[in-house]
CSV table of N, CA and C in Angstrom, one decimal:
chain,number,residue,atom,x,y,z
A,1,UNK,N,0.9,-1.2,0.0
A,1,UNK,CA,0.0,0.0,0.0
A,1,UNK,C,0.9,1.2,0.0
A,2,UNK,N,0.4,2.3,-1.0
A,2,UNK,CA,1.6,3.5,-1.1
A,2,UNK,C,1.1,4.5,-0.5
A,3,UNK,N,1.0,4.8,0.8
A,3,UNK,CA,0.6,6.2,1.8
A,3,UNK,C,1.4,7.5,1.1
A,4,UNK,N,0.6,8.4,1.1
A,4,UNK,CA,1.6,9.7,0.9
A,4,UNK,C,1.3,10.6,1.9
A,5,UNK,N,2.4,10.8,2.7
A,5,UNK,CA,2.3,11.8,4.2
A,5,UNK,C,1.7,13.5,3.4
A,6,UNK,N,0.9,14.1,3.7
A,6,UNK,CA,0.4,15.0,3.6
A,6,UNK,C,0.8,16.3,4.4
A,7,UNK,N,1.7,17.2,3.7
A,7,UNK,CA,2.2,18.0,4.5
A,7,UNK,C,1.9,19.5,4.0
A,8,UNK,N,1.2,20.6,5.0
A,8,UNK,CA,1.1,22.0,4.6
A,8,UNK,C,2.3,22.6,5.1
A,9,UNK,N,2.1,23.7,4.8
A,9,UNK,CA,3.5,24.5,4.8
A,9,UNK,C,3.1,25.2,6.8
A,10,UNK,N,4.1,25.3,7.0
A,10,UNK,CA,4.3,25.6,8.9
A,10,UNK,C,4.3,24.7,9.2
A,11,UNK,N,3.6,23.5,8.5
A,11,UNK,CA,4.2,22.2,9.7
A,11,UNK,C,5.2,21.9,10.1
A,12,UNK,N,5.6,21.2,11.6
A,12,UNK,CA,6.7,21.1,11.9
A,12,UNK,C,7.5,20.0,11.2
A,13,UNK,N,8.8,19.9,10.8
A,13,UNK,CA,9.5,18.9,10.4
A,13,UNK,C,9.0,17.0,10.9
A,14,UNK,N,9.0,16.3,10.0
A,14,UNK,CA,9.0,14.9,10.6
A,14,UNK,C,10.7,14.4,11.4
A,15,UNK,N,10.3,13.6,12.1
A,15,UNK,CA,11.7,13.4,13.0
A,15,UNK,C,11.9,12.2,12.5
A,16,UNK,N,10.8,11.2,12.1
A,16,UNK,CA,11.0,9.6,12.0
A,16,UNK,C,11.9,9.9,10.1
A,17,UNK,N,12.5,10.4,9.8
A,17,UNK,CA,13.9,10.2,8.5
A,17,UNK,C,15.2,10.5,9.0
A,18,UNK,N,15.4,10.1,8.0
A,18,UNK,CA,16.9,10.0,8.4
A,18,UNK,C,17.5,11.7,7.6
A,19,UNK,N,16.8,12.4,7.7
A,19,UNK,CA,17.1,13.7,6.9
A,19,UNK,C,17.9,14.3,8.0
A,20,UNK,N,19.0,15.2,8.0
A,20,UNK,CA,19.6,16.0,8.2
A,20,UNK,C,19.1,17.4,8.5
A,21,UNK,N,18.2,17.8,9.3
A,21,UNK,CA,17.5,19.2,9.3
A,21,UNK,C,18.3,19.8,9.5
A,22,UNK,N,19.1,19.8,10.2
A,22,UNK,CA,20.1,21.3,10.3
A,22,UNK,C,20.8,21.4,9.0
A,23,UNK,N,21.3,20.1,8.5
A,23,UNK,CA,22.2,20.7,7.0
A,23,UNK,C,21.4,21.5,5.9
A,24,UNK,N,20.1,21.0,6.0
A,24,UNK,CA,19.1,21.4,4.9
A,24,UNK,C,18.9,22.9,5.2
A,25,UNK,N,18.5,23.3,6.8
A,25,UNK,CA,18.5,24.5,7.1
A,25,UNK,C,19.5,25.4,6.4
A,26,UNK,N,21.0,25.1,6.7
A,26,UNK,CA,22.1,25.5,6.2
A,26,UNK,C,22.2,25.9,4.9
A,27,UNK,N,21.6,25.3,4.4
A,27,UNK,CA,21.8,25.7,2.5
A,27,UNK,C,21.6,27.3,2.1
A,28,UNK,N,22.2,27.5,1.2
A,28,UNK,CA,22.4,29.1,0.6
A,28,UNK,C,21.1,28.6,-0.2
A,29,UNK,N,20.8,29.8,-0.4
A,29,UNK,CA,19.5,29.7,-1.8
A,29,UNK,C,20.3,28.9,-3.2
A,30,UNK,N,21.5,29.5,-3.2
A,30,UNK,CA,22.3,29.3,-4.4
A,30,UNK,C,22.2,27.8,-4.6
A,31,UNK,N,22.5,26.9,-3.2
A,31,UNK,CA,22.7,25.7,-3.5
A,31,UNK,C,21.2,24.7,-3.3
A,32,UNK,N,20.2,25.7,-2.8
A,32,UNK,CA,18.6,25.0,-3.3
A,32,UNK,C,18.3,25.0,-4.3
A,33,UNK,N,18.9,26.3,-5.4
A,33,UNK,CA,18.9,26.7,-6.4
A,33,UNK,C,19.3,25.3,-7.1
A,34,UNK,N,20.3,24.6,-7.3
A,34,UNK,CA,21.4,24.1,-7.9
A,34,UNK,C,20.8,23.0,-7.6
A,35,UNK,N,20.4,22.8,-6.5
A,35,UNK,CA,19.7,21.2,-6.4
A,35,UNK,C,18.9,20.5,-7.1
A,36,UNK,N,18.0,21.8,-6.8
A,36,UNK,CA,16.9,21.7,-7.7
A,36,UNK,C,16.4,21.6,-9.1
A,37,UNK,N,17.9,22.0,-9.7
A,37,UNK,CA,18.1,21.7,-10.9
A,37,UNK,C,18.6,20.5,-11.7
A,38,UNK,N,19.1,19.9,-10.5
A,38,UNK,CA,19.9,18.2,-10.8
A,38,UNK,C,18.6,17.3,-10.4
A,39,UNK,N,17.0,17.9,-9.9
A,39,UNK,CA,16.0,17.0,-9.6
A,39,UNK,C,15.2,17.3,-10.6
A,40,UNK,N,14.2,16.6,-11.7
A,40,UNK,CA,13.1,16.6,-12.3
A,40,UNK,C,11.8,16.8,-11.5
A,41,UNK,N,11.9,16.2,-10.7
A,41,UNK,CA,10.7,16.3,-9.8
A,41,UNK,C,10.9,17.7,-9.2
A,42,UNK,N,11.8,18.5,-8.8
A,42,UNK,CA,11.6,19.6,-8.0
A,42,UNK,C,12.2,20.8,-8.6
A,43,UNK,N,11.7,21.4,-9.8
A,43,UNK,CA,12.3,22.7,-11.1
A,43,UNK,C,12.1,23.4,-9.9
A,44,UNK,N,12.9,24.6,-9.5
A,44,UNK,CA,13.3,25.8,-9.0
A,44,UNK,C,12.2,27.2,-9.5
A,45,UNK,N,11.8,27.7,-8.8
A,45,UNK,CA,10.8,28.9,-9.7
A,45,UNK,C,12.1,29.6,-10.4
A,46,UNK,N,11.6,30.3,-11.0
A,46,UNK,CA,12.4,31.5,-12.2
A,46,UNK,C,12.8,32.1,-11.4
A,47,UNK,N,14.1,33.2,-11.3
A,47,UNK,CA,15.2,33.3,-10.8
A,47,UNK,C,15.1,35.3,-11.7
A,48,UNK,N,15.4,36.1,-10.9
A,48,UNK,CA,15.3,37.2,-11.0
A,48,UNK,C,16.6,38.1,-11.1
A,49,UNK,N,17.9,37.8,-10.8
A,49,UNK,CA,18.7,38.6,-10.1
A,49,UNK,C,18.6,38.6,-9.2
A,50,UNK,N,17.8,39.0,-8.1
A,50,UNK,CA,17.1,39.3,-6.9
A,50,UNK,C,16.6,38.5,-5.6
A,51,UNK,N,17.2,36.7,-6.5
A,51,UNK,CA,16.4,36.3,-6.1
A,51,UNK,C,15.3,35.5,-6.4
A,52,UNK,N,14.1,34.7,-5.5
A,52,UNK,CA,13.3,34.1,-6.2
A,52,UNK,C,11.9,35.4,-6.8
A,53,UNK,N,11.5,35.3,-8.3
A,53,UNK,CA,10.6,36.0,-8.0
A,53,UNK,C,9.0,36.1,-7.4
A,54,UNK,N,8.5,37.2,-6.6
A,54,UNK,CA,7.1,37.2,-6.1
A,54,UNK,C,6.2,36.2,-6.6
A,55,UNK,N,6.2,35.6,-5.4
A,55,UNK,CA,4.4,34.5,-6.0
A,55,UNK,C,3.2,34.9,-5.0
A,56,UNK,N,2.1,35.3,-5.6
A,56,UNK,CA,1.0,35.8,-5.4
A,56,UNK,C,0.5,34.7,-4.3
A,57,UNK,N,-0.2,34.7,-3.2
A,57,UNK,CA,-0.9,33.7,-2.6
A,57,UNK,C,-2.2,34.2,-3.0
A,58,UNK,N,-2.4,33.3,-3.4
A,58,UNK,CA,-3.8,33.4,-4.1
A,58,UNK,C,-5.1,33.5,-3.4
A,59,UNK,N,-5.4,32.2,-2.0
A,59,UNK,CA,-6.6,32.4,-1.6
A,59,UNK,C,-6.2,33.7,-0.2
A,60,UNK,N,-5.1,34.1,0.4
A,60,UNK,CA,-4.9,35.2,1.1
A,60,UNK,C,-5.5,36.5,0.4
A,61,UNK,N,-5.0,36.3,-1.1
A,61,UNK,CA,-5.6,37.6,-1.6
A,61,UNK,C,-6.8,37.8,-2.2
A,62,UNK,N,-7.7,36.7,-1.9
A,62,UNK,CA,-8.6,36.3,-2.5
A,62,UNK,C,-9.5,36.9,-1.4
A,63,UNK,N,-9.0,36.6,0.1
A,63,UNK,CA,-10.2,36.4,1.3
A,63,UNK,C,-9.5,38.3,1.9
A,64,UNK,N,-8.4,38.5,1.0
A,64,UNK,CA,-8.1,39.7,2.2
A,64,UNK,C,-9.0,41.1,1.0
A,65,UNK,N,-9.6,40.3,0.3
A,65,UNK,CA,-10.2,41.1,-0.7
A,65,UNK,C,-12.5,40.8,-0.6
A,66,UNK,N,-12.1,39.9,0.6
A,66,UNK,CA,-13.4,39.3,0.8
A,66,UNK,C,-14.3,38.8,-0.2
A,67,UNK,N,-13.6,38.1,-0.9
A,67,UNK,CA,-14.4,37.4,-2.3
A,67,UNK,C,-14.4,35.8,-2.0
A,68,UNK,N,-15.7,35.1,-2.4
A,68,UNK,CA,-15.3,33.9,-2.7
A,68,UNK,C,-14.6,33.8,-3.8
A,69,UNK,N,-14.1,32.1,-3.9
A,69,UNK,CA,-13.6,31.7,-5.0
A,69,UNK,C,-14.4,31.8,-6.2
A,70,UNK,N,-15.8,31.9,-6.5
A,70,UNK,CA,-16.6,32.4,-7.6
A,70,UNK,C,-16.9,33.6,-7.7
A,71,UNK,N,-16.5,34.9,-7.0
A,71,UNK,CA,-16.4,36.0,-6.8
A,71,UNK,C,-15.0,36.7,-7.7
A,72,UNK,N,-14.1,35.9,-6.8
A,72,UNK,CA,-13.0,36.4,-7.1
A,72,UNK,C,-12.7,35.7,-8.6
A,73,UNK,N,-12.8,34.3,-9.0
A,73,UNK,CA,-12.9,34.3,-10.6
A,73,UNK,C,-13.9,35.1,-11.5
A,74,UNK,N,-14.9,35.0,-11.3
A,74,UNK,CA,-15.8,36.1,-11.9
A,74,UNK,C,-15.3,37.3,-11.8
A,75,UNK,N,-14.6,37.7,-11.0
A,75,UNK,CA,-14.8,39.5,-11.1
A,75,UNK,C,-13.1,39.8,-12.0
A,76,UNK,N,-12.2,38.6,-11.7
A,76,UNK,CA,-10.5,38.9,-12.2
A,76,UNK,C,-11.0,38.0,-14.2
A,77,UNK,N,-11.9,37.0,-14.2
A,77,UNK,CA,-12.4,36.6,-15.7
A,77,UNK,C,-10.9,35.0,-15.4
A,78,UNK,N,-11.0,34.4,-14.3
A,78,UNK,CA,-10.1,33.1,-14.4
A,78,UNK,C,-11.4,32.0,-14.3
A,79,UNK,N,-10.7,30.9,-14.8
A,79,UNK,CA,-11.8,29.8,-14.3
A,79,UNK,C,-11.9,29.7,-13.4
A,80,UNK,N,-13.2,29.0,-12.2
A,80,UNK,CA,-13.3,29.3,-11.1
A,80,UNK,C,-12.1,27.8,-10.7
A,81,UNK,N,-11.9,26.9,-11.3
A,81,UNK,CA,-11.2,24.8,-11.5
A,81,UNK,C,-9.7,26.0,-10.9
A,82,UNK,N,-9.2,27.0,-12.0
A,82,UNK,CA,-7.9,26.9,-11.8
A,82,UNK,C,-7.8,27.8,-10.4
A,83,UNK,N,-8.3,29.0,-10.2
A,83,UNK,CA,-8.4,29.6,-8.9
A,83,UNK,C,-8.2,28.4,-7.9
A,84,UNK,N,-9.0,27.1,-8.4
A,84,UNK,CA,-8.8,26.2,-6.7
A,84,UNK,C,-7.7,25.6,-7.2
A,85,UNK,N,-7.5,24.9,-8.5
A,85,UNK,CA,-5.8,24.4,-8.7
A,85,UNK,C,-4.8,25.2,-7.6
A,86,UNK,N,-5.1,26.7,-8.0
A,86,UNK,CA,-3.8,27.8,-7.3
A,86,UNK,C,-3.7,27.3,-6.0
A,87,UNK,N,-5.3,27.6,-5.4
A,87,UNK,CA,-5.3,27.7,-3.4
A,87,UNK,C,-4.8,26.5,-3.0
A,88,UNK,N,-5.2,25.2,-3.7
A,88,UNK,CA,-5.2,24.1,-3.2
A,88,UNK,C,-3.6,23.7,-3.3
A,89,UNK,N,-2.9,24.1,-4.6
A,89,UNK,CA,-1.7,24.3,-4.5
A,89,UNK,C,-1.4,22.6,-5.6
A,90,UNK,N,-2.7,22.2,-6.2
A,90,UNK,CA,-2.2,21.3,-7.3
A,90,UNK,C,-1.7,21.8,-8.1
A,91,UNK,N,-1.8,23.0,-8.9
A,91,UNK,CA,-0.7,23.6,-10.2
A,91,UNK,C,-0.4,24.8,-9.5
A,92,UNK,N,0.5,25.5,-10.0
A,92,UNK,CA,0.8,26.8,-10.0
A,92,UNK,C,1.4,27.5,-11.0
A,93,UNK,N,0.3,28.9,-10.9
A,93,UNK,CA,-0.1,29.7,-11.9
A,93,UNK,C,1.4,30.1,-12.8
A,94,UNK,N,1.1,30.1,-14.5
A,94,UNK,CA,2.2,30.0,-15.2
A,94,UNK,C,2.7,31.5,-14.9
A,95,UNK,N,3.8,31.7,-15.8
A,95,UNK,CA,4.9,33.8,-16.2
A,95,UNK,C,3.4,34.5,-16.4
A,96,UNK,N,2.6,33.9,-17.2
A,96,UNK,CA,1.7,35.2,-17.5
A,96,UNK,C,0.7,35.3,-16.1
A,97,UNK,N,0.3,34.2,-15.8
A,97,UNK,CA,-0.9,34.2,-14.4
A,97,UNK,C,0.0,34.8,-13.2
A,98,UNK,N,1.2,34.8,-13.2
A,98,UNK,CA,1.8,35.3,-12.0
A,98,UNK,C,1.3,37.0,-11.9
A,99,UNK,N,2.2,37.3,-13.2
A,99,UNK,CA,2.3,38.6,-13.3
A,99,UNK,C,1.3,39.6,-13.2
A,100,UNK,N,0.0,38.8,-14.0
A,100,UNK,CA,-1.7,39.1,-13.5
A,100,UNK,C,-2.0,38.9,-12.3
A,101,UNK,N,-1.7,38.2,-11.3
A,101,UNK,CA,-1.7,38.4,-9.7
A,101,UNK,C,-1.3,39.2,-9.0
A,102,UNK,N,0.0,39.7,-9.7
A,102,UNK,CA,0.9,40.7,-8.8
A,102,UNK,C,0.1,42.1,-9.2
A,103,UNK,N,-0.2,42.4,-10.3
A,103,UNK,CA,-1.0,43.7,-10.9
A,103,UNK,C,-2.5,43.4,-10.2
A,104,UNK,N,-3.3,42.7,-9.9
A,104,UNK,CA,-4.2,42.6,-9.4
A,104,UNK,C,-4.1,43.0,-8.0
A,105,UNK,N,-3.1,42.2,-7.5
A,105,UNK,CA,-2.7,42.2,-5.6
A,105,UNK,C,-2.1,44.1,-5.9
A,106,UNK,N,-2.0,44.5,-6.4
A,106,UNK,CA,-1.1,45.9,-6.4
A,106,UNK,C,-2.4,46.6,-6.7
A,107,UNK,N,-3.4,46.6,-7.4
A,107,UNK,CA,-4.4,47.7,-7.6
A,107,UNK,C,-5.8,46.6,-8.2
A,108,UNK,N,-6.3,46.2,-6.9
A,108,UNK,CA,-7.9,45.4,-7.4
A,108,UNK,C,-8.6,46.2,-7.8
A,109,UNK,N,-9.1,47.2,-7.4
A,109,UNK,CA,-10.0,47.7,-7.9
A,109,UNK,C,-9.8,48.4,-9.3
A,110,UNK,N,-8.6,48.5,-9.9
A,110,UNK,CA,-8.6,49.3,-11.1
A,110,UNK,C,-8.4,48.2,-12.4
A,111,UNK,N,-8.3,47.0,-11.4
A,111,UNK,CA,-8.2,45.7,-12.5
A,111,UNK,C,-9.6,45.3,-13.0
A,112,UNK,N,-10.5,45.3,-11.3
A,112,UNK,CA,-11.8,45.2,-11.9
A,112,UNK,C,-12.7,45.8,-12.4
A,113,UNK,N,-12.5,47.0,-12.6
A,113,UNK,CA,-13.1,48.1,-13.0
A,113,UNK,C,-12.5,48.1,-14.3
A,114,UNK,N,-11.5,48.1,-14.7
A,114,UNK,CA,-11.1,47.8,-15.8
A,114,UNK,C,-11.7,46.8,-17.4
A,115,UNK,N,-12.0,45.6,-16.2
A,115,UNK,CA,-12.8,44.6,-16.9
A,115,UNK,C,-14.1,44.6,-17.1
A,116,UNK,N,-14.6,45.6,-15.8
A,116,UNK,CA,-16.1,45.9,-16.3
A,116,UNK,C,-16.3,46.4,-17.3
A,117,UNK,N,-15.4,47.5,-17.5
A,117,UNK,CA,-15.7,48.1,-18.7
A,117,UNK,C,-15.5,47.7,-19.9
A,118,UNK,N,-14.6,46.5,-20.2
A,118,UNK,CA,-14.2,45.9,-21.3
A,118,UNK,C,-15.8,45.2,-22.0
């Protein structure tokens, strides 16, 4: 039988592996960077100069905007399927859906007002 441990983000580390937490702590971005790139399973987000670039949390800015998920797809024009892909965290949004989060998260109201009038 193949269990898959289910883990959200703050949870605390599992103790029962044999993983090294302090060395993993240790790591420079550079060399999560680098890792990440010698794994298929684990591509690295896109890389800025700067750093990793901004990723929108989608249902934070969904709920700090007081919309539902059919609110907040209706009024930005996304599917309501991919909105929950984002929150639930099965896909994450491609270069162009990012960039449309960040301009949304930066000025909602002039995005949606925008589109109304379109």
């Amino acid at each position: 039988m193949n269990t898959k441990l289910v883990r959200n983000p703050g949870d605390p580390l599992p103790v029962d592996t044999d993983t090294d937490w302090a060395a993993v702590a240790a790591l420079t971005e550079e060399e999560i960077h680098a890792a990440a790139l010698d794994d298929p399973d684990a591509q690295p987000l896109p890389r800025d100069g700067k750093g990793l670039r901004k990723l929108v949390n989608v249902k934070k800015l969904r709920e700090r905007l007081g919309m539902t998920q059919e609110q907040f797809a209706a009024t930005y024009r996304i599917p309501v399927g991919t909105v929950r892909d984002w929150e639930q965290r099965r896909k994450t949004p491609d270069a162009p859906a990012r960039a449309y989060l960040v301009v949304i998260e930066s000025n909602p109201e002039l995005v949606a007002g925008t589109l109304d009038a379109a």
